[in-house]
Short mmCIF file of C-alpha atoms and ligand atoms in Angstrom, two decimals:
data_model
loop_
_atom_site.label_atom_id
_atom_site.label_comp_id
_atom_site.label_asym_id
_atom_site.label_seq_id
_atom_site.Cartn_x
_atom_site.Cartn_y
_atom_site.Cartn_z
CA MET A 1 67.77 208.06 65.62
CA LYS A 2 70.73 206.22 64.08
CA MET A 3 72.68 203.31 65.57
CA LYS A 4 75.71 201.26 64.65
CA GLY A 5 75.72 197.56 63.87
CA TYR A 6 78.04 194.89 62.51
CA ALA A 7 76.51 193.48 59.37
CA MET A 8 76.64 191.03 56.53
CA LEU A 9 77.07 193.38 53.55
CA GLY A 10 76.69 190.49 51.09
CA ILE A 11 77.90 186.92 50.76
CA GLY A 12 81.52 186.81 51.98
CA LYS A 13 81.49 190.43 53.14
CA THR A 14 81.00 191.99 56.59
CA GLY A 15 81.45 195.47 58.07
CA TRP A 16 80.08 198.20 60.29
CA ILE A 17 76.96 200.03 59.10
CA GLU A 18 74.58 202.65 60.35
CA LYS A 19 70.82 202.08 60.52
CA GLU A 20 67.75 203.57 62.12
CA VAL A 21 67.02 202.34 65.64
CA PRO A 22 64.19 199.73 65.18
CA ILE A 23 60.59 200.66 65.95
CA CYS A 24 58.79 198.92 68.80
CA GLY A 25 55.38 197.35 67.96
CA PRO A 26 52.68 197.02 70.65
CA LEU A 27 53.75 193.49 71.70
CA ASP A 28 57.46 194.04 71.22
CA ALA A 29 60.52 195.30 73.00
CA ILE A 30 63.68 197.18 72.07
CA VAL A 31 66.73 195.79 73.80
CA LYS A 32 70.25 197.10 74.36
CA PRO A 33 72.81 194.24 74.46
CA ILE A 34 74.86 193.59 77.61
CA ALA A 35 76.77 190.61 76.25
CA VAL A 36 76.73 188.94 72.82
CA SER A 37 78.45 186.03 71.17
CA PRO A 38 79.00 185.13 67.50
CA CYS A 39 77.85 181.71 66.29
CA THR A 40 79.13 179.22 63.77
CA SER A 41 75.75 179.77 62.04
CA ASP A 42 76.78 183.41 61.34
CA ILE A 43 79.81 181.94 59.53
CA HIS A 44 77.65 179.56 57.42
CA THR A 45 75.37 182.51 56.61
CA VAL A 46 78.10 184.97 55.54
CA TRP A 47 80.85 182.84 54.11
CA GLU A 48 78.93 179.85 52.71
CA GLY A 49 75.87 181.90 51.67
CA ALA A 50 73.88 179.10 53.30
CA ILE A 51 70.59 181.02 53.45
CA GLY A 52 71.14 182.99 50.26
CA GLU A 53 72.03 186.62 49.63
CA ARG A 54 71.51 189.16 52.40
CA THR A 55 72.40 192.84 52.05
CA ASP A 56 73.33 195.07 55.02
CA MET A 57 71.73 192.69 57.51
CA ILE A 58 73.02 193.09 61.06
CA LEU A 59 74.45 189.78 62.32
CA GLY A 60 74.18 187.96 65.62
CA HIS A 61 71.48 186.04 67.47
CA GLU A 62 73.02 185.34 70.86
CA ALA A 63 72.57 188.04 73.52
CA VAL A 64 71.58 189.05 76.96
CA GLY A 65 70.46 192.62 77.27
CA GLU A 66 68.50 195.35 78.96
CA ILE A 67 65.04 196.44 77.83
CA VAL A 68 64.98 200.11 76.80
CA GLU A 69 61.43 200.24 75.39
CA VAL A 70 58.30 198.07 75.55
CA GLY A 71 55.11 198.19 73.45
CA SER A 72 51.76 199.22 74.91
CA LEU A 73 50.50 195.59 75.11
CA VAL A 74 53.53 194.13 76.89
CA LYS A 75 52.32 193.04 80.35
CA ASP A 76 55.15 191.36 82.26
CA LEU A 77 58.38 192.97 81.12
CA LYS A 78 59.33 196.59 81.64
CA VAL A 79 62.06 199.07 80.79
CA GLY A 80 65.24 198.30 82.73
CA ASP A 81 64.62 194.53 82.97
CA ARG A 82 67.66 192.44 82.14
CA VAL A 83 66.71 189.59 79.82
CA ILE A 84 67.97 186.46 78.09
CA VAL A 85 67.28 186.71 74.35
CA PRO A 86 66.71 183.38 72.65
CA ALA A 87 68.16 182.96 69.15
CA ILE A 88 64.73 181.77 68.02
CA THR A 89 61.78 184.15 68.59
CA PRO A 90 58.63 182.56 67.18
CA ASP A 91 55.23 184.06 66.50
CA TRP A 92 53.29 182.29 69.22
CA GLY A 93 49.86 182.75 67.70
CA SER A 94 50.80 180.92 64.50
CA LEU A 95 49.37 177.56 63.48
CA GLU A 96 52.85 176.04 63.53
CA ALA A 97 53.26 177.12 67.17
CA GLN A 98 49.85 175.64 67.98
CA GLY A 99 51.02 172.44 66.36
CA GLY A 100 54.03 172.28 68.70
CA TYR A 101 56.65 173.52 66.27
CA ALA A 102 56.95 177.21 67.12
CA MET A 103 60.47 177.35 65.70
CA HIS A 104 58.85 176.95 62.26
CA SER A 105 56.21 179.61 62.80
CA GLY A 106 55.44 181.27 59.47
CA GLY A 107 57.27 178.58 57.47
CA MET A 108 60.22 176.23 57.86
CA LEU A 109 62.93 177.74 60.11
CA SER A 110 61.06 181.07 60.19
CA GLY A 111 61.12 181.29 64.01
CA TRP A 112 64.81 182.10 63.44
CA LYS A 113 64.49 185.78 62.74
CA PHE A 114 67.65 187.48 64.06
CA SER A 115 70.39 187.57 61.43
CA ASN A 116 68.13 185.64 59.06
CA PHE A 117 64.97 187.63 58.21
CA LYS A 118 65.69 190.69 60.26
CA ASP A 119 68.57 192.57 61.86
CA GLY A 120 70.37 190.69 64.59
CA VAL A 121 71.81 191.57 67.97
CA PHE A 122 75.23 192.92 66.97
CA ALA A 123 73.85 196.44 67.22
CA GLU A 124 73.45 199.20 69.74
CA TYR A 125 69.75 198.28 69.87
CA PHE A 126 67.66 195.43 68.50
CA HIS A 127 63.98 194.56 68.18
CA VAL A 128 62.35 191.53 69.83
CA ASN A 129 58.86 190.44 68.65
CA GLU A 130 56.30 189.24 71.23
CA ALA A 131 58.47 190.26 74.20
CA ASP A 132 56.43 188.59 76.96
CA ALA A 133 56.48 185.26 75.13
CA ASN A 134 60.05 185.36 73.88
CA LEU A 135 62.23 187.02 76.53
CA ALA A 136 63.15 185.51 79.90
CA ARG A 137 64.35 187.53 82.89
CA LEU A 138 68.08 187.15 83.48
CA PRO A 139 68.50 185.70 87.00
CA SER A 140 70.62 188.11 89.05
CA SER A 141 72.94 185.33 90.18
CA LEU A 142 74.10 184.61 86.63
CA ASP A 143 77.17 186.14 85.02
CA PRO A 144 75.89 187.74 81.76
CA ALA A 145 78.79 186.19 79.83
CA ALA A 146 77.85 182.68 80.96
CA ALA A 147 74.16 183.44 80.51
CA VAL A 148 74.61 184.42 76.86
CA MET A 149 75.21 180.69 76.22
CA LEU A 150 71.48 180.29 77.02
CA SER A 151 70.56 182.07 73.77
CA ASP A 152 71.64 179.28 71.49
CA MET A 153 74.43 176.92 72.68
CA VAL A 154 72.47 175.45 75.61
CA PRO A 155 69.06 175.16 73.86
CA THR A 156 70.57 173.81 70.66
CA GLY A 157 72.98 171.35 72.25
CA LEU A 158 70.35 170.06 74.68
CA HIS A 159 67.84 169.81 71.85
CA GLY A 160 70.25 167.40 70.17
CA ALA A 161 69.88 165.10 73.19
CA GLU A 162 66.09 165.52 73.05
CA LEU A 163 65.94 164.78 69.29
CA ALA A 164 68.03 161.62 69.82
CA ASP A 165 65.70 160.76 72.70
CA VAL A 166 68.53 159.84 75.07
CA GLN A 167 67.30 157.53 77.83
CA TYR A 168 68.92 156.30 81.08
CA GLY A 169 71.87 154.07 80.37
CA ASP A 170 71.85 154.59 76.59
CA SER A 171 75.20 154.45 74.81
CA VAL A 172 75.45 157.74 72.97
CA CYS A 173 77.90 159.19 70.46
CA VAL A 174 78.08 162.98 70.07
CA ILE A 175 79.75 163.81 66.73
CA GLY A 176 81.34 167.26 67.01
CA ILE A 177 82.36 168.89 70.31
CA GLY A 178 82.49 172.56 69.50
CA PRO A 179 80.31 174.61 71.87
CA VAL A 180 77.07 173.09 70.49
CA GLY A 181 78.32 169.49 70.71
CA LEU A 182 79.70 170.11 74.19
CA MET A 183 76.24 171.15 75.26
CA SER A 184 74.92 167.96 73.63
CA VAL A 185 77.40 165.98 75.72
CA ALA A 186 76.17 167.82 78.83
CA GLY A 187 72.55 167.27 77.74
CA ALA A 188 73.07 163.54 77.15
CA ALA A 189 74.72 163.23 80.56
CA LEU A 190 71.86 165.14 82.22
CA ARG A 191 69.35 162.80 80.56
CA GLY A 192 71.17 159.78 81.95
CA ALA A 193 73.38 158.47 79.16
CA GLY A 194 75.50 155.48 80.17
CA ARG A 195 78.54 155.30 77.94
CA LEU A 196 79.06 158.63 76.25
CA PHE A 197 81.41 158.93 73.27
CA ALA A 198 82.54 162.39 72.13
CA VAL A 199 84.02 162.91 68.66
CA GLY A 200 86.41 165.83 68.11
CA SER A 201 90.08 166.69 67.96
CA ARG A 202 90.83 170.03 69.68
CA PRO A 203 92.50 169.28 73.04
CA ASN A 204 90.66 171.98 75.00
CA CYS A 205 87.27 170.75 73.66
CA ILE A 206 88.24 167.22 74.64
CA GLU A 207 89.04 168.33 78.19
CA VAL A 208 85.70 170.16 78.49
CA ALA A 209 83.82 167.17 76.96
CA LYS A 210 85.25 164.98 79.72
CA ALA A 211 84.21 167.54 82.33
CA TYR A 212 80.65 167.48 80.93
CA GLY A 213 80.48 163.69 81.19
CA ALA A 214 82.08 162.08 78.09
CA THR A 215 83.41 158.66 79.02
CA ASP A 216 85.31 157.99 75.75
CA ILE A 217 86.97 160.36 73.31
CA ILE A 218 87.09 159.52 69.59
CA ASN A 219 89.47 161.58 67.50
CA TYR A 220 88.23 161.63 63.89
CA ARG A 221 91.71 162.55 62.69
CA TYR A 222 93.04 159.19 63.93
CA GLY A 223 90.91 157.08 61.55
CA ASP A 224 87.31 156.22 60.66
CA ILE A 225 85.06 157.01 63.61
CA VAL A 226 82.71 154.11 62.83
CA THR A 227 85.61 151.67 63.09
CA GLN A 228 86.71 153.25 66.37
CA ILE A 229 83.18 153.07 67.82
CA MET A 230 82.69 149.48 66.65
CA ASP A 231 86.05 148.47 68.19
CA LYS A 232 85.00 149.94 71.51
CA THR A 233 81.50 148.43 71.52
CA GLY A 234 82.28 144.88 70.49
CA GLY A 235 80.89 145.56 67.02
CA LYS A 236 77.45 146.53 68.38
CA GLY A 237 77.46 150.31 67.85
CA VAL A 238 75.53 152.84 69.95
CA ASP A 239 71.89 153.40 70.88
CA LYS A 240 71.80 157.10 70.00
CA VAL A 241 73.87 159.56 67.93
CA ILE A 242 73.82 163.32 68.23
CA VAL A 243 75.26 165.16 65.23
CA ALA A 244 76.73 168.56 66.13
CA GLY A 245 79.56 168.79 63.64
CA GLY A 246 81.01 167.32 60.47
CA ASP A 247 79.31 167.60 57.11
CA ASN A 248 76.54 166.04 54.97
CA ASP A 249 78.42 162.73 54.81
CA THR A 250 78.55 162.52 58.60
CA PHE A 251 75.08 160.93 58.35
CA ILE A 252 76.61 157.97 56.59
CA GLN A 253 78.79 157.38 59.65
CA ALA A 254 75.97 158.15 62.10
CA ILE A 255 73.69 155.54 60.50
CA ASP A 256 76.50 153.07 60.28
CA MET A 257 77.38 153.25 63.99
CA LEU A 258 73.75 153.14 65.15
CA LYS A 259 72.15 149.98 66.50
CA PRO A 260 68.84 148.90 64.91
CA GLY A 261 66.07 150.85 66.65
CA GLY A 262 68.50 153.72 67.27
CA ARG A 263 67.90 157.38 66.73
CA ILE A 264 69.97 160.24 65.33
CA GLY A 265 69.41 163.76 66.61
CA ASN A 266 70.91 166.37 64.30
CA VAL A 267 71.49 169.98 65.24
CA ASN A 268 74.29 170.60 62.77
CA TYR A 269 73.54 173.34 60.23
CA LEU A 270 74.19 171.80 56.83
CA GLY A 271 75.48 174.85 55.04
CA ALA A 272 76.28 173.49 51.60
CA GLY A 273 75.45 170.75 49.07
CA ASP A 274 72.10 169.52 47.77
CA PHE A 275 71.68 166.09 49.30
CA VAL A 276 72.33 164.05 52.40
CA ARG A 277 73.12 160.42 51.54
CA ILE A 278 71.76 157.48 53.50
CA PRO A 279 73.74 154.19 53.19
CA ARG A 280 71.18 151.63 52.01
CA VAL A 281 72.50 148.45 53.60
CA GLN A 282 73.52 150.07 56.91
CA TRP A 283 70.00 151.55 57.05
CA GLY A 284 68.67 148.00 57.07
CA CYS A 285 67.69 148.26 53.39
CA GLY A 286 65.06 150.69 54.66
CA MET A 287 63.90 148.39 57.46
CA GLY A 288 66.44 148.98 60.24
CA HIS A 289 64.31 151.20 62.48
CA LYS A 290 67.03 153.79 62.44
CA THR A 291 65.37 157.18 62.79
CA ILE A 292 66.87 160.51 61.76
CA ALA A 293 65.51 163.61 63.51
CA GLY A 294 66.88 167.08 62.88
CA GLY A 295 65.68 170.29 64.40
CA LEU A 296 66.13 173.94 65.02
CA MET A 297 66.31 174.84 68.70
CA PRO A 298 62.99 175.69 70.31
CA GLY A 299 62.66 179.23 71.57
CA GLY A 300 60.26 180.75 74.06
CA ARG A 301 60.29 182.19 77.53
CA LEU A 302 59.27 179.06 79.40
CA ARG A 303 62.01 177.04 77.80
CA MET A 304 64.57 179.75 78.52
CA GLU A 305 63.50 179.97 82.15
CA LYS A 306 63.81 176.22 82.56
CA LEU A 307 67.24 176.15 80.97
CA ALA A 308 68.36 179.10 83.09
CA ALA A 309 67.35 177.03 86.12
CA LEU A 310 70.03 174.48 85.18
CA LEU A 311 72.65 177.23 85.51
CA VAL A 312 71.19 178.84 88.62
CA ASN A 313 71.05 175.49 90.44
CA GLY A 314 74.55 174.45 89.47
CA ARG A 315 73.61 171.56 87.17
CA LEU A 316 75.29 173.07 84.13
CA ASP A 317 78.30 175.34 84.05
CA THR A 318 78.49 177.18 80.72
CA SER A 319 81.50 179.27 81.75
CA ARG A 320 83.69 176.35 80.61
CA LEU A 321 82.79 177.23 77.02
CA LEU A 322 84.09 180.78 77.25
CA THR A 323 87.68 180.79 76.08
CA HIS A 324 87.84 184.38 74.76
CA ARG A 325 86.33 187.38 76.53
CA PHE A 326 86.31 190.83 74.96
CA GLN A 327 85.21 194.12 76.44
CA GLY A 328 83.63 196.68 74.07
CA PHE A 329 81.54 196.82 70.96
CA GLU A 330 84.59 197.43 68.77
CA HIS A 331 85.76 193.83 69.40
CA LEU A 332 82.71 192.28 67.69
CA GLU A 333 84.52 191.88 64.42
CA GLU A 334 87.48 190.21 66.06
CA ALA A 335 85.20 187.82 67.92
CA LEU A 336 83.28 186.92 64.74
CA LEU A 337 86.48 186.30 62.83
CA LEU A 338 87.65 183.97 65.58
CA MET A 339 84.55 181.86 64.94
CA LYS A 340 85.45 181.81 61.26
CA ASP A 341 89.12 180.92 61.73
CA LYS A 342 88.57 178.53 64.68
CA PRO A 343 92.03 178.71 66.30
CA LYS A 344 92.88 175.61 68.29
CA ASP A 345 92.34 177.21 71.67
CA LEU A 346 88.86 178.54 70.81
CA ILE A 347 85.60 177.16 72.08
CA LYS A 348 83.42 180.26 72.24
CA PRO A 349 84.15 184.02 72.37
CA VAL A 350 81.93 186.48 74.23
CA VAL A 351 81.82 190.25 73.94
CA ILE A 352 80.74 192.25 77.00
CA LEU A 353 79.38 195.66 76.14
P1 LIG B 1 82.36 174.04 65.79
O1 LIG B 1 82.88 174.28 64.44
O2 LIG B 1 82.96 174.77 66.94
O3 LIG B 1 82.43 172.48 66.14
C1 LIG B 1 82.32 171.50 65.17
C2 LIG B 1 82.82 170.18 65.74
O4 LIG B 1 82.77 169.20 64.75
C3 LIG B 1 84.24 170.21 66.26
O5 LIG B 1 84.36 169.45 67.41
C4 LIG B 1 85.02 169.58 65.13
O6 LIG B 1 86.21 168.97 65.59
C5 LIG B 1 84.02 168.53 64.70
N1 LIG B 1 84.25 168.05 63.34
C6 LIG B 1 84.63 168.73 62.25
N2 LIG B 1 84.74 167.91 61.19
C7 LIG B 1 84.44 166.68 61.61
C8 LIG B 1 84.32 165.43 60.97
N3 LIG B 1 84.60 165.28 59.68
N4 LIG B 1 83.96 164.36 61.72
C9 LIG B 1 83.66 164.51 63.02
N5 LIG B 1 83.71 165.69 63.70
C10 LIG B 1 84.09 166.74 62.98
O7 LIG B 1 80.80 174.34 65.68
P2 LIG B 1 79.68 174.74 66.76
O8 LIG B 1 79.76 173.78 67.93
O9 LIG B 1 79.77 176.19 67.02
O10 LIG B 1 78.35 174.48 65.94
C11 LIG B 1 78.05 173.18 65.42
C12 LIG B 1 76.93 173.29 64.40
O11 LIG B 1 75.70 173.60 65.01
C13 LIG B 1 77.18 174.35 63.35
O12 LIG B 1 76.90 173.83 62.09
C14 LIG B 1 76.20 175.44 63.74
O13 LIG B 1 75.88 176.25 62.66
C15 LIG B 1 75.07 174.58 64.19
N6 LIG B 1 74.04 175.26 64.98
C16 LIG B 1 72.76 174.80 64.89
C17 LIG B 1 71.73 175.39 65.59
C18 LIG B 1 70.33 174.78 65.60
O14 LIG B 1 69.39 175.36 66.12
N7 LIG B 1 70.14 173.60 65.04
C19 LIG B 1 71.96 176.60 66.38
C20 LIG B 1 73.38 176.95 66.50
C21 LIG B 1 74.35 176.31 65.80
P3 LIG B 1 87.58 169.76 65.96
O15 LIG B 1 87.79 169.40 67.39
O16 LIG B 1 88.61 169.18 65.06
O17 LIG B 1 87.36 171.19 65.74
ZN1 LIG B 2 73.56 180.25 66.54
#
């Protein structure tokens, strides 16, 4: 049987294609999307060629959907279940997963399969490996559009706060307040940050950052962000930095504004260039105890269920991210191009199917 999908045709090129409906393995599921959202990562992949050439690969890795087929060894999930689909779907029996880094199962970043190593979710149907371990039931109280933020924005943004190891009362700077950084702001606040700086420029993102708990806004268009942070902290800097925007040179600023003993959590996808530079003196000539941690979001059903509990119990409201709602498959292209062009009023588009 054939299906339609919106694909990367090659670097810099996208379009609709037809493919065979994927085949369900014994541990797997075939899912029909209910709501999907494009990601800035799709833009790095297509227009920066960040992961190399891909031909006719269906895009998208953020979805909630309904199961239409399960493999013979799937125990918990069944046809008709509505599920949250994490962007990262590891192989749970791998050694990397046993070592605690399931997102790198099968090799670095290889837990990221949708729209990387296999067709993504911008299709009439898509395949999910190890369904019982990777899919979480969609709580009935959640709006599917708000719940689609659980695929990637919530786990990635909150992982930034984990990587930076935000502790009660820490001063934290979140660099970048697109949808990922906004979830890092929310994550840092949930973990008990004291003073919480948010770096961005779009007015609607700034408003939402304040709603999620930012105490100070730093506009990078108004001058060097390190100078602005130092001015506001009496020259001390911050305990933790979360990087969710900017470019390779953002690390220079992050290290510079960090106190000795501080930690940087990076979730930004560095889509171009060969090196990240570390400023020698600001890094304490190698002895400053300034740690850089960078990571792909963890996947997995348990994690998804726990993050969904934040929404169900009113601790996190992802609907604030949704600035553009579309109805119908045919709007996928428009939604993706919004992510590419980033108009000023955009935070995140969602397409309901
Ligand atoms: P956006 O493009 O929406 O947001 C980027 C943010 O960075 C904006 O707030 C922007 O400000 C700000 N910014 C841009 N340039 C600078 C600069 N020079 N200095 C400081 N801030 C700057 O991106 P998303 O929130 O959608 O995604 C963020 C990153 O996370 C992307 O690279 C994405 O690919 C990656 N990602 C990583 C994942 C992971 O698992 N690690 C998963 C999903 C995404 P302005 O207000 O002016 O727009
Ligand atoms: Zn993504």
